[in-house]
Short mmCIF file of C-alpha atoms in Angstrom, two decimals:
data_model
loop_
_atom_site.label_atom_id
_atom_site.label_comp_id
_atom_site.label_asym_id
_atom_site.label_seq_id
_atom_site.Cartn_x
_atom_site.Cartn_y
_atom_site.Cartn_z
CA UNK A 1 -26.82 15.16 -17.06
CA UNK A 2 -27.92 12.50 -14.64
CA UNK A 3 -29.47 9.38 -16.01
CA UNK A 4 -32.01 7.30 -14.23
CA UNK A 5 -29.93 4.05 -14.45
CA UNK A 6 -26.55 3.46 -15.87
CA UNK A 7 -25.57 -0.26 -16.50
CA UNK A 8 -21.73 -0.21 -16.64
CA UNK A 9 -19.11 -2.34 -18.27
CA UNK A 10 -21.25 -5.32 -19.56
CA UNK A 11 -21.00 -7.26 -22.65
CA UNK A 12 -23.90 -5.72 -24.73
CA UNK A 13 -25.64 -7.92 -27.26
CA UNK A 14 -28.16 -5.65 -28.88
CA UNK A 15 -30.35 -8.17 -30.66
CA UNK A 16 -29.40 -7.09 -34.13
CA UNK A 17 -27.02 -9.80 -34.92
CA UNK A 18 -23.98 -7.61 -34.40
CA UNK A 19 -21.02 -8.94 -32.40
CA UNK A 20 -21.06 -8.26 -28.56
CA UNK A 21 -19.38 -5.05 -27.44
CA UNK A 22 -18.22 -4.04 -23.99
CA UNK A 23 -20.35 -0.82 -23.22
CA UNK A 24 -22.41 1.15 -20.86
CA UNK A 25 -26.25 1.45 -21.14
CA UNK A 26 -28.25 4.44 -19.93
CA UNK A 27 -31.88 4.44 -19.20
CA UNK A 28 -34.23 7.20 -18.56
CA UNK A 29 -37.87 6.62 -17.78
CA UNK A 30 -38.92 3.63 -19.81
CA UNK A 31 -36.35 4.15 -22.64
CA UNK A 32 -32.92 3.11 -23.20
CA UNK A 33 -31.26 6.35 -24.15
CA UNK A 34 -27.54 5.64 -24.74
CA UNK A 35 -25.11 2.81 -25.41
CA UNK A 36 -21.49 3.25 -25.46
CA UNK A 37 -18.91 4.89 -23.08
CA UNK A 38 -21.19 7.02 -20.85
CA UNK A 39 -19.61 9.49 -18.53
CA UNK A 40 -22.74 11.12 -16.92
CA UNK A 41 -23.59 9.34 -13.63
CA UNK A 42 -26.88 7.44 -12.93
CA UNK A 43 -29.18 7.79 -9.98
CA UNK A 44 -28.75 4.17 -9.80
CA UNK A 45 -25.66 2.35 -11.22
CA UNK A 46 -25.20 -1.33 -11.94
CA UNK A 47 -21.81 -3.00 -12.19
CA UNK A 48 -22.32 -5.34 -15.10
CA UNK A 49 -18.64 -6.44 -15.74
CA UNK A 50 -18.40 -9.98 -16.47
CA UNK A 51 -21.98 -10.13 -17.41
CA UNK A 52 -24.04 -10.04 -20.70
CA UNK A 53 -26.51 -7.04 -21.04
CA UNK A 54 -29.29 -8.03 -23.58
CA UNK A 55 -32.75 -6.93 -24.47
CA UNK A 56 -35.60 -8.26 -22.78
CA UNK A 57 -36.50 -11.74 -23.88
CA UNK A 58 -39.75 -12.51 -25.69
CA UNK A 59 -41.78 -15.54 -24.56
CA UNK A 60 -44.02 -16.40 -27.49
CA UNK A 61 -45.82 -19.19 -25.89
CA UNK A 62 -47.48 -18.53 -22.34
CA UNK A 63 -50.28 -19.30 -20.35
CA UNK A 64 -50.32 -16.11 -18.24
CA UNK A 65 -53.74 -15.09 -19.22
CA UNK A 66 -55.04 -15.35 -15.48
CA UNK A 67 -52.03 -14.75 -13.63
CA UNK A 68 -51.43 -11.29 -14.67
CA UNK A 69 -54.74 -10.52 -12.66
CA UNK A 70 -52.98 -11.10 -9.36
CA UNK A 71 -49.29 -10.95 -10.49
CA UNK A 72 -49.23 -7.90 -12.98
CA UNK A 73 -45.44 -8.09 -13.40
CA UNK A 74 -45.69 -11.72 -14.36
CA UNK A 75 -43.03 -12.73 -12.00
CA UNK A 76 -42.41 -16.29 -13.18
CA UNK A 77 -41.28 -14.43 -16.57
CA UNK A 78 -39.80 -11.15 -15.81
CA UNK A 79 -37.37 -12.52 -13.25
CA UNK A 80 -35.96 -14.38 -15.85
CA UNK A 81 -35.48 -11.40 -17.99
CA UNK A 82 -38.54 -11.81 -20.20
CA UNK A 83 -40.09 -8.50 -20.86
CA UNK A 84 -42.66 -9.41 -23.44
CA UNK A 85 -45.21 -12.21 -23.48
CA UNK A 86 -47.81 -13.69 -25.75
CA UNK A 87 -50.96 -15.18 -24.14
CA UNK A 88 -53.82 -17.17 -25.42
CA UNK A 89 -52.04 -20.19 -27.02
CA UNK A 90 -53.16 -23.64 -27.61
CA UNK A 91 -56.79 -22.25 -28.34
CA UNK A 92 -57.49 -21.60 -24.61
CA UNK A 93 -58.53 -18.07 -23.80
CA UNK A 94 -61.00 -16.01 -21.65
CA UNK A 95 -62.51 -14.13 -24.66
CA UNK A 96 -64.91 -13.72 -26.28
CA UNK A 97 -67.13 -14.91 -23.38
CA UNK A 98 -70.85 -14.39 -22.51
CA UNK A 99 -71.37 -13.57 -18.79
CA UNK A 100 -72.89 -17.01 -18.34
CA UNK A 101 -69.91 -18.87 -19.74
CA UNK A 102 -67.28 -17.38 -17.38
CA UNK A 103 -67.33 -20.52 -15.13
CA UNK A 104 -67.06 -22.70 -17.94
CA UNK A 105 -64.04 -21.09 -19.62
CA UNK A 106 -62.28 -20.92 -16.27
CA UNK A 107 -62.93 -24.74 -15.71
CA UNK A 108 -61.68 -25.35 -19.35
CA UNK A 109 -58.45 -23.43 -18.49
CA UNK A 110 -58.09 -25.40 -15.36
CA UNK A 111 -58.63 -28.63 -17.02
CA UNK A 112 -56.06 -28.03 -19.85
CA UNK A 113 -53.44 -25.87 -18.16
CA UNK A 114 -53.82 -26.56 -14.32
CA UNK A 115 -54.71 -23.16 -13.36
CA UNK A 116 -57.46 -23.21 -10.44
CA UNK A 117 -60.76 -22.10 -11.52
CA UNK A 118 -61.40 -20.09 -8.34
CA UNK A 119 -58.09 -18.21 -8.69
CA UNK A 120 -59.18 -17.46 -12.33
CA UNK A 121 -62.77 -16.27 -11.46
CA UNK A 122 -61.65 -14.17 -8.41
CA UNK A 123 -58.29 -12.95 -9.84
CA UNK A 124 -59.77 -11.35 -12.97
CA UNK A 125 -62.21 -8.61 -13.35
CA UNK A 126 -64.31 -10.34 -16.02
CA UNK A 127 -65.56 -7.05 -17.11
CA UNK A 128 -65.61 -8.03 -20.98
CA UNK A 129 -67.58 -9.99 -23.48
CA UNK A 130 -65.43 -9.30 -26.64
CA UNK A 131 -61.73 -9.95 -27.02
CA UNK A 132 -61.01 -6.32 -27.67
CA UNK A 133 -62.77 -5.58 -24.27
CA UNK A 134 -60.56 -8.27 -22.74
CA UNK A 135 -57.35 -6.50 -24.14
CA UNK A 136 -58.72 -3.25 -22.80
CA UNK A 137 -59.08 -4.81 -19.26
CA UNK A 138 -55.48 -6.24 -19.52
CA UNK A 139 -54.44 -2.77 -20.64
CA UNK A 140 -55.91 -1.25 -17.49
CA UNK A 141 -53.75 -3.45 -15.31
CA UNK A 142 -50.52 -1.97 -13.87
CA UNK A 143 -48.24 -4.58 -15.66
CA UNK A 144 -44.44 -4.94 -15.75
CA UNK A 145 -44.15 -6.74 -18.94
CA UNK A 146 -45.36 -5.98 -22.58
CA UNK A 147 -48.53 -8.28 -23.31
CA UNK A 148 -49.89 -9.52 -26.44
CA UNK A 149 -52.61 -12.16 -27.27
CA UNK A 150 -54.07 -14.67 -29.46
CA UNK A 151 -57.78 -15.01 -29.55
CA UNK A 152 -58.51 -18.85 -28.88
CA UNK A 153 -60.61 -21.45 -30.86
CA UNK A 154 -62.10 -22.82 -27.71
CA UNK A 155 -63.73 -19.48 -26.53
CA UNK A 156 -64.65 -18.60 -30.14
CA UNK A 157 -66.34 -22.04 -30.82
CA UNK A 158 -68.17 -22.07 -27.53
CA UNK A 159 -69.29 -18.58 -27.93
CA UNK A 160 -70.83 -19.32 -31.22
CA UNK A 161 -72.00 -23.07 -31.04
CA UNK A 162 -72.48 -23.63 -27.17
CA UNK A 163 -72.22 -27.43 -26.40
CA UNK A 164 -72.34 -28.27 -30.09
CA UNK A 165 -68.72 -26.93 -30.06
CA UNK A 166 -67.54 -30.13 -28.63
CA UNK A 167 -69.19 -32.52 -30.94
CA UNK A 168 -67.25 -34.37 -33.78
CA UNK A 169 -69.75 -33.25 -36.37
CA UNK A 170 -68.37 -30.41 -38.47
CA UNK A 171 -69.69 -26.82 -37.96
CA UNK A 172 -72.38 -25.55 -40.40
CA UNK A 173 -71.85 -22.82 -42.72
CA UNK A 174 -73.69 -20.39 -40.24
CA UNK A 175 -71.29 -21.46 -37.38
CA UNK A 176 -68.22 -20.89 -39.43
CA UNK A 177 -69.58 -17.39 -40.52
CA UNK A 178 -70.30 -16.40 -36.99
CA UNK A 179 -66.81 -17.77 -35.76
CA UNK A 180 -65.11 -15.73 -38.60
CA UNK A 181 -66.89 -12.44 -37.42
CA UNK A 182 -65.59 -13.28 -33.89
CA UNK A 183 -62.03 -13.91 -35.03
CA UNK A 184 -62.13 -10.63 -37.35
CA UNK A 185 -63.49 -8.57 -34.56
CA UNK A 186 -60.76 -9.88 -32.20
CA UNK A 187 -57.98 -9.18 -34.58
CA UNK A 188 -59.09 -5.83 -35.68
CA UNK A 189 -59.20 -4.90 -32.11
CA UNK A 190 -55.67 -5.90 -31.16
CA UNK A 191 -55.31 -9.57 -31.16
CA UNK A 192 -52.06 -10.88 -32.57
CA UNK A 193 -53.64 -13.87 -34.31
CA UNK A 194 -55.58 -17.06 -33.68
CA UNK A 195 -54.80 -20.40 -31.80
CA UNK A 196 -56.33 -23.77 -31.75
CA UNK A 197 -55.75 -27.01 -30.33
CA UNK A 198 -55.80 -30.24 -32.18
CA UNK A 199 -54.08 -32.52 -29.79
CA UNK A 200 -56.32 -35.15 -27.84
CA UNK A 201 -54.28 -34.30 -24.64
CA UNK A 202 -56.36 -31.14 -24.17
CA UNK A 203 -59.60 -32.08 -22.48
CA UNK A 204 -62.63 -30.46 -20.79
CA UNK A 205 -63.35 -31.56 -17.19
CA UNK A 206 -65.76 -34.35 -18.44
CA UNK A 207 -63.07 -35.91 -20.48
CA UNK A 208 -64.05 -34.61 -24.04
CA UNK A 209 -61.50 -33.10 -26.16
CA UNK A 210 -61.73 -29.20 -26.03
CA UNK A 211 -63.81 -27.25 -28.51
CA UNK A 212 -62.01 -27.18 -31.85
CA UNK A 213 -60.27 -30.47 -31.73
CA UNK A 214 -62.67 -32.01 -34.37
CA UNK A 215 -62.71 -28.89 -36.55
CA UNK A 216 -62.70 -29.80 -40.09
CA UNK A 217 -60.08 -28.16 -42.59
CA UNK A 218 -62.78 -25.90 -44.15
CA UNK A 219 -63.36 -24.33 -40.56
CA UNK A 220 -59.77 -23.71 -40.00
CA UNK A 221 -59.01 -22.48 -43.67
CA UNK A 222 -61.73 -19.88 -43.07
CA UNK A 223 -60.01 -18.53 -39.95
CA UNK A 224 -56.83 -18.46 -42.16
CA UNK A 225 -58.50 -16.11 -44.75
CA UNK A 226 -59.59 -13.61 -41.76
CA UNK A 227 -55.93 -13.67 -40.76
CA UNK A 228 -54.81 -12.98 -44.35
CA UNK A 229 -57.24 -10.12 -44.54
CA UNK A 230 -56.42 -8.46 -41.32
CA UNK A 231 -52.87 -9.72 -40.53
CA UNK A 232 -52.05 -12.14 -37.87
CA UNK A 233 -50.46 -15.53 -36.87
CA UNK A 234 -51.98 -18.75 -36.76
CA UNK A 235 -50.82 -20.82 -33.76
CA UNK A 236 -51.68 -24.51 -33.34
CA UNK A 237 -51.24 -27.45 -30.86
CA UNK A 238 -50.84 -29.75 -33.83
CA UNK A 239 -51.79 -33.38 -34.07
CA UNK A 240 -48.52 -34.85 -34.85
CA UNK A 241 -47.57 -38.51 -34.89
CA UNK A 242 -48.24 -40.01 -31.45
CA UNK A 243 -50.73 -42.47 -32.72
CA UNK A 244 -49.73 -42.34 -36.34
CA UNK A 245 -48.69 -45.32 -38.76
CA UNK A 246 -44.75 -45.60 -39.15
CA UNK A 247 -44.68 -43.53 -42.35
CA UNK A 248 -46.86 -40.83 -40.74
CA UNK A 249 -49.55 -40.26 -43.21
CA UNK A 250 -51.79 -38.27 -40.56
CA UNK A 251 -48.90 -36.09 -39.53
CA UNK A 252 -48.24 -35.48 -43.16
CA UNK A 253 -51.83 -34.28 -43.67
CA UNK A 254 -51.66 -32.21 -40.62
CA UNK A 255 -48.68 -30.15 -41.95
CA UNK A 256 -50.25 -30.07 -45.40
CA UNK A 257 -53.23 -28.17 -44.40
CA UNK A 258 -51.28 -25.82 -42.29
CA UNK A 259 -49.16 -25.32 -45.43
CA UNK A 260 -52.26 -24.75 -47.45
CA UNK A 261 -53.41 -22.17 -44.96
CA UNK A 262 -50.29 -20.25 -44.86
CA UNK A 263 -49.85 -20.22 -48.80
CA UNK A 264 -53.39 -19.18 -49.82
CA UNK A 265 -53.50 -16.33 -47.10
CA UNK A 266 -49.92 -15.21 -46.61
CA UNK A 267 -50.11 -16.16 -42.90
CA UNK A 268 -47.32 -17.02 -40.64
CA UNK A 269 -47.97 -20.61 -39.10
CA UNK A 270 -46.35 -21.92 -35.90
CA UNK A 271 -46.89 -25.12 -33.75
CA UNK A 272 -44.98 -26.70 -30.92
CA UNK A 273 -42.63 -29.40 -31.74
CA UNK A 274 -40.68 -31.71 -29.50
CA UNK A 275 -39.17 -35.22 -29.49
CA UNK A 276 -39.97 -37.98 -27.32
CA UNK A 277 -38.38 -41.32 -26.55
CA UNK A 278 -41.24 -43.21 -27.93
CA UNK A 279 -40.97 -41.53 -31.36
CA UNK A 280 -37.33 -40.22 -31.49
CA UNK A 281 -37.20 -39.45 -35.14
CA UNK A 282 -40.71 -37.84 -35.28
CA UNK A 283 -39.42 -34.45 -35.14
CA UNK A 284 -37.07 -34.69 -38.06
CA UNK A 285 -39.82 -36.12 -40.17
CA UNK A 286 -42.04 -33.18 -39.19
CA UNK A 287 -39.20 -30.64 -39.98
CA UNK A 288 -38.84 -32.39 -43.30
CA UNK A 289 -42.69 -32.02 -44.16
CA UNK A 290 -42.50 -28.34 -43.05
CA UNK A 291 -39.46 -27.81 -45.33
CA UNK A 292 -41.52 -29.32 -48.42
CA UNK A 293 -44.50 -26.91 -47.49
CA UNK A 294 -42.23 -24.05 -47.20
CA UNK A 295 -40.47 -24.58 -50.42
CA UNK A 296 -43.92 -24.47 -52.00
CA UNK A 297 -44.49 -20.94 -50.54
CA UNK A 298 -45.65 -21.50 -46.95
CA UNK A 299 -44.39 -19.71 -43.96
CA UNK A 300 -44.37 -22.44 -41.02
CA UNK A 301 -42.01 -22.18 -38.07
CA UNK A 302 -42.25 -24.90 -35.56
CA UNK A 303 -41.37 -23.68 -32.01
CA UNK A 304 -39.44 -25.81 -29.53
CA UNK A 305 -37.79 -25.48 -25.95
CA UNK A 306 -34.17 -25.03 -25.10
CA UNK A 307 -34.27 -28.00 -22.77
CA UNK A 308 -36.31 -30.72 -21.50
CA UNK A 309 -40.12 -30.31 -20.89
CA UNK A 310 -40.81 -32.16 -17.59
CA UNK A 311 -42.74 -32.62 -14.32
CA UNK A 312 -41.11 -32.14 -10.98
CA UNK A 313 -42.25 -34.61 -8.11
CA UNK A 314 -41.19 -34.31 -4.51
CA UNK A 315 -42.05 -34.09 -0.94
CA UNK A 316 -42.82 -30.40 -1.24
CA UNK A 317 -45.36 -30.81 -3.98
CA UNK A 318 -46.43 -34.18 -5.22
CA UNK A 319 -44.45 -37.38 -4.43
CA UNK A 320 -43.94 -39.83 -7.47
CA UNK A 321 -45.90 -42.65 -5.76
CA UNK A 322 -49.62 -42.99 -5.32
CA UNK A 323 -51.18 -45.05 -2.37
CA UNK A 324 -53.34 -44.22 0.63
CA UNK A 325 -50.43 -43.61 2.79
CA UNK A 326 -48.75 -41.41 0.10
CA UNK A 327 -51.92 -39.37 -0.44
CA UNK A 328 -52.48 -38.94 3.12
CA UNK A 329 -49.41 -36.78 3.20
CA UNK A 330 -51.05 -34.17 1.13
CA UNK A 331 -52.88 -32.36 3.87
CA UNK A 332 -49.70 -32.15 6.09
CA UNK A 333 -47.09 -29.54 6.20
CA UNK A 334 -43.35 -30.32 5.23
CA UNK A 335 -42.21 -30.84 8.61
CA UNK A 336 -45.05 -33.29 9.40
CA UNK A 337 -44.44 -34.94 6.07
CA UNK A 338 -40.74 -35.40 7.07
CA UNK A 339 -41.87 -36.81 10.49
CA UNK A 340 -44.04 -39.39 8.81
CA UNK A 341 -41.05 -40.69 6.76
CA UNK A 342 -39.06 -40.88 9.69
CA UNK A 343 -41.40 -42.94 11.61
CA UNK A 344 -40.63 -46.72 11.33
CA UNK A 345 -44.21 -47.82 11.30
CA UNK A 346 -45.17 -45.11 8.77
CA UNK A 347 -42.08 -45.82 6.51
CA UNK A 348 -43.05 -49.57 6.36
CA UNK A 349 -46.58 -48.62 5.25
CA UNK A 350 -45.47 -46.28 2.60
CA UNK A 351 -43.14 -48.71 1.08
CA UNK A 352 -45.45 -51.78 1.20
CA UNK A 353 -48.31 -50.03 -0.24
CA UNK A 354 -46.37 -49.24 -3.62
CA UNK A 355 -45.84 -51.80 -6.34
CA UNK A 356 -42.85 -50.55 -8.12
CA UNK A 357 -44.08 -52.46 -11.41
CA UNK A 358 -47.34 -50.18 -11.10
CA UNK A 359 -45.69 -46.89 -10.93
CA UNK A 360 -46.66 -44.58 -13.80
CA UNK A 361 -43.00 -43.61 -14.57
CA UNK A 362 -39.94 -45.77 -15.79
CA UNK A 363 -38.01 -45.28 -12.54
CA UNK A 364 -34.95 -45.45 -14.79
CA UNK A 365 -35.98 -42.28 -16.41
CA UNK A 366 -37.12 -40.51 -13.38
CA UNK A 367 -33.97 -38.46 -12.57
CA UNK A 368 -33.07 -37.29 -8.98
CA UNK A 369 -32.09 -33.52 -8.70
CA UNK A 370 -30.35 -32.74 -5.42
CA UNK A 371 -30.30 -29.24 -3.87
CA UNK A 372 -27.71 -27.05 -5.60
CA UNK A 373 -27.23 -29.38 -8.52
CA UNK A 374 -30.02 -28.51 -11.16
CA UNK A 375 -29.19 -29.79 -14.53
CA UNK A 376 -30.92 -31.15 -17.62
CA UNK A 377 -28.12 -33.45 -19.45
CA UNK A 378 -29.28 -36.45 -17.45
CA UNK A 379 -27.61 -39.80 -17.52
CA UNK A 380 -28.81 -43.17 -16.20
CA UNK A 381 -26.69 -42.70 -13.08
CA UNK A 382 -28.85 -39.89 -11.92
CA UNK A 383 -32.17 -42.01 -12.01
CA UNK A 384 -34.14 -42.91 -8.94
CA UNK A 385 -33.84 -46.60 -9.72
CA UNK A 386 -29.85 -46.15 -10.09
CA UNK A 387 -29.86 -44.45 -6.66
CA UNK A 388 -31.87 -47.36 -5.23
CA UNK A 389 -29.56 -49.92 -6.66
CA UNK A 390 -26.42 -48.10 -5.27
CA UNK A 391 -28.09 -48.19 -1.81
CA UNK A 392 -29.37 -51.72 -2.15
CA UNK A 393 -33.01 -50.66 -1.31
CA UNK A 394 -36.24 -50.16 -3.30
CA UNK A 395 -36.85 -47.00 -5.37
CA UNK A 396 -39.50 -45.96 -2.90
CA UNK A 397 -37.15 -46.37 0.10
CA UNK A 398 -34.45 -44.40 -1.94
CA UNK A 399 -36.85 -41.68 -2.37
CA UNK A 400 -37.68 -41.74 1.25
CA UNK A 401 -34.01 -41.66 2.23
CA UNK A 402 -33.16 -38.80 -0.23
CA UNK A 403 -36.07 -36.83 1.15
CA UNK A 404 -34.95 -37.22 4.75
CA UNK A 405 -31.35 -36.36 3.89
CA UNK A 406 -32.15 -33.11 2.13
CA UNK A 407 -34.95 -32.08 4.47
CA UNK A 408 -37.55 -32.63 1.71
CA UNK A 409 -35.75 -30.75 -1.03
CA UNK A 410 -34.70 -33.57 -3.19
CA UNK A 411 -36.75 -33.48 -6.39
CA UNK A 412 -37.52 -36.10 -9.19
CA UNK A 413 -37.61 -35.02 -12.75
CA UNK A 414 -39.65 -36.62 -15.48
CA UNK A 415 -38.76 -35.10 -18.85
CA UNK A 416 -41.65 -36.47 -21.00
CA UNK A 417 -40.80 -34.20 -23.98
CA UNK A 418 -37.36 -33.19 -25.25
CA UNK A 419 -35.53 -35.40 -22.76
CA UNK A 420 -32.33 -35.64 -24.64
CA UNK A 421 -30.28 -32.44 -24.89
CA UNK A 422 -28.34 -33.56 -28.03
CA UNK A 423 -31.65 -33.85 -29.86
CA UNK A 424 -32.65 -30.44 -28.42
CA UNK A 425 -29.57 -28.99 -29.85
CA UNK A 426 -30.10 -30.50 -33.26
CA UNK A 427 -33.69 -29.04 -33.26
CA UNK A 428 -32.36 -25.67 -32.29
CA UNK A 429 -29.80 -25.67 -34.92
CA UNK A 430 -32.60 -26.08 -37.61
CA UNK A 431 -32.93 -22.59 -39.29
CA UNK A 432 -36.78 -23.10 -39.43
CA UNK A 433 -37.34 -23.92 -35.77
CA UNK A 434 -38.13 -20.95 -33.45
CA UNK A 435 -37.69 -20.96 -29.62
CA UNK A 436 -40.86 -21.11 -27.78
CA UNK A 437 -43.38 -23.63 -25.89
CA UNK A 438 -42.20 -22.42 -22.50
CA UNK A 439 -45.88 -22.75 -21.35
CA UNK A 440 -45.09 -19.99 -18.56
CA UNK A 441 -48.08 -19.77 -16.11
CA UNK A 442 -49.34 -23.43 -16.68
CA UNK A 443 -48.88 -26.59 -14.51
CA UNK A 444 -46.98 -24.70 -11.99
CA UNK A 445 -47.30 -27.16 -9.23
CA UNK A 446 -45.04 -29.59 -11.25
CA UNK A 447 -43.56 -27.75 -14.13
CA UNK A 448 -41.88 -24.23 -14.28
CA UNK A 449 -40.18 -23.55 -17.70
CA UNK A 450 -40.42 -19.98 -17.86
CA UNK A 451 -36.61 -19.75 -17.90
CA UNK A 452 -36.57 -21.44 -21.41
CA UNK A 453 -35.75 -18.21 -23.23
CA UNK A 454 -32.68 -17.11 -21.07
CA UNK A 455 -31.61 -20.92 -20.83
CA UNK A 456 -31.02 -20.92 -24.40
CA UNK A 457 -28.35 -18.06 -24.11
CA UNK A 458 -27.03 -19.22 -20.84
CA UNK A 459 -26.40 -22.93 -21.94
CA UNK A 460 -26.39 -23.29 -25.78
CA UNK A 461 -25.05 -19.61 -26.78
CA UNK A 462 -22.59 -19.35 -24.11
#
């Protein structure tokens, strides 16, 4: 017998928790058909000696909702060994959607997740109104990954309430009933669950928080009852601590209603959790609150990343400085940008227009990544400010010099969440914390964290 593919000699980790074993793996069609010592040849043979062979990774937090329309293999994920993705997180989805609301939902996605409106409108067929029809449209695409999706609060609320969905006033009984019908219909037709955004970071183009941000607990608990009846997950961009008092009363209330929703309906709940240097111990308080709720019968699993969540700045995308001279680089090619930096007159202008004290980042926490030296366990010596001090120049001049020395390939990395790898490790060691929050497909001009799932194995496990 000849197999389609035989992967030979790798260390197989089968995902069951069993110890790794050296083995061959045979694949026929779209199925693994044998694991062990395989004598039969393969039409294609892969030498995996010295490598791990694992099941495909599952990314439970992506925003690839639009990208699948023009990139059906979800390349940012599948190239990292991810074979299953979940869409529709943070309350932002493209269904349910009335035909006249397509532009609005595209603008909302652009505002929240930095995916261009025009790409969304031209890259998807938009041949649906209900969430079930949206899943049918995805099913018709020739995908290279397995896809599941959550129905999002933003689309549900806007479909039911229109402009009122953004108001601070609570939804009425009729509004809640209509939204529950939409959620019930979505889950009945294949949605994995329901997602919502509670954070004030997510805003529509005019600056208001997205639909659902101000939803009262009775509205959210009503969705929990739908999920309890149908079966499904409740995912939230939860409102945790950033502006809370030191003893975190608001954060405790947030976790409390999530616990109530889970307990009363037997629903699994998940939300993103990360630490920041502004509130270094917040994450542990949240985990403690979750422990109290779970001890009382809830099923809450916070999710976090396997490394820092940060933005990348460089000459090839967006420099870390803003002034008329720096902004003028935006319309130029990389070679033209490098020529500007090398020109003495232009260099002087680029330096003089920037007030280092007015830069949006702490330059001692803006880390330089040189070509071939990608890392996340940063130390103060890696910062742009440290490079400047060693060179005896300003941080702006140091950035210019590093860009010229690397042909524009030097990148500056600002980790705004999970910046400390020792704290990331502490979070991942908590049994209640799940791996997630990669945000694949979003903010790709500055952030590309689709490799979070394999990074956990490559860095922490290995």
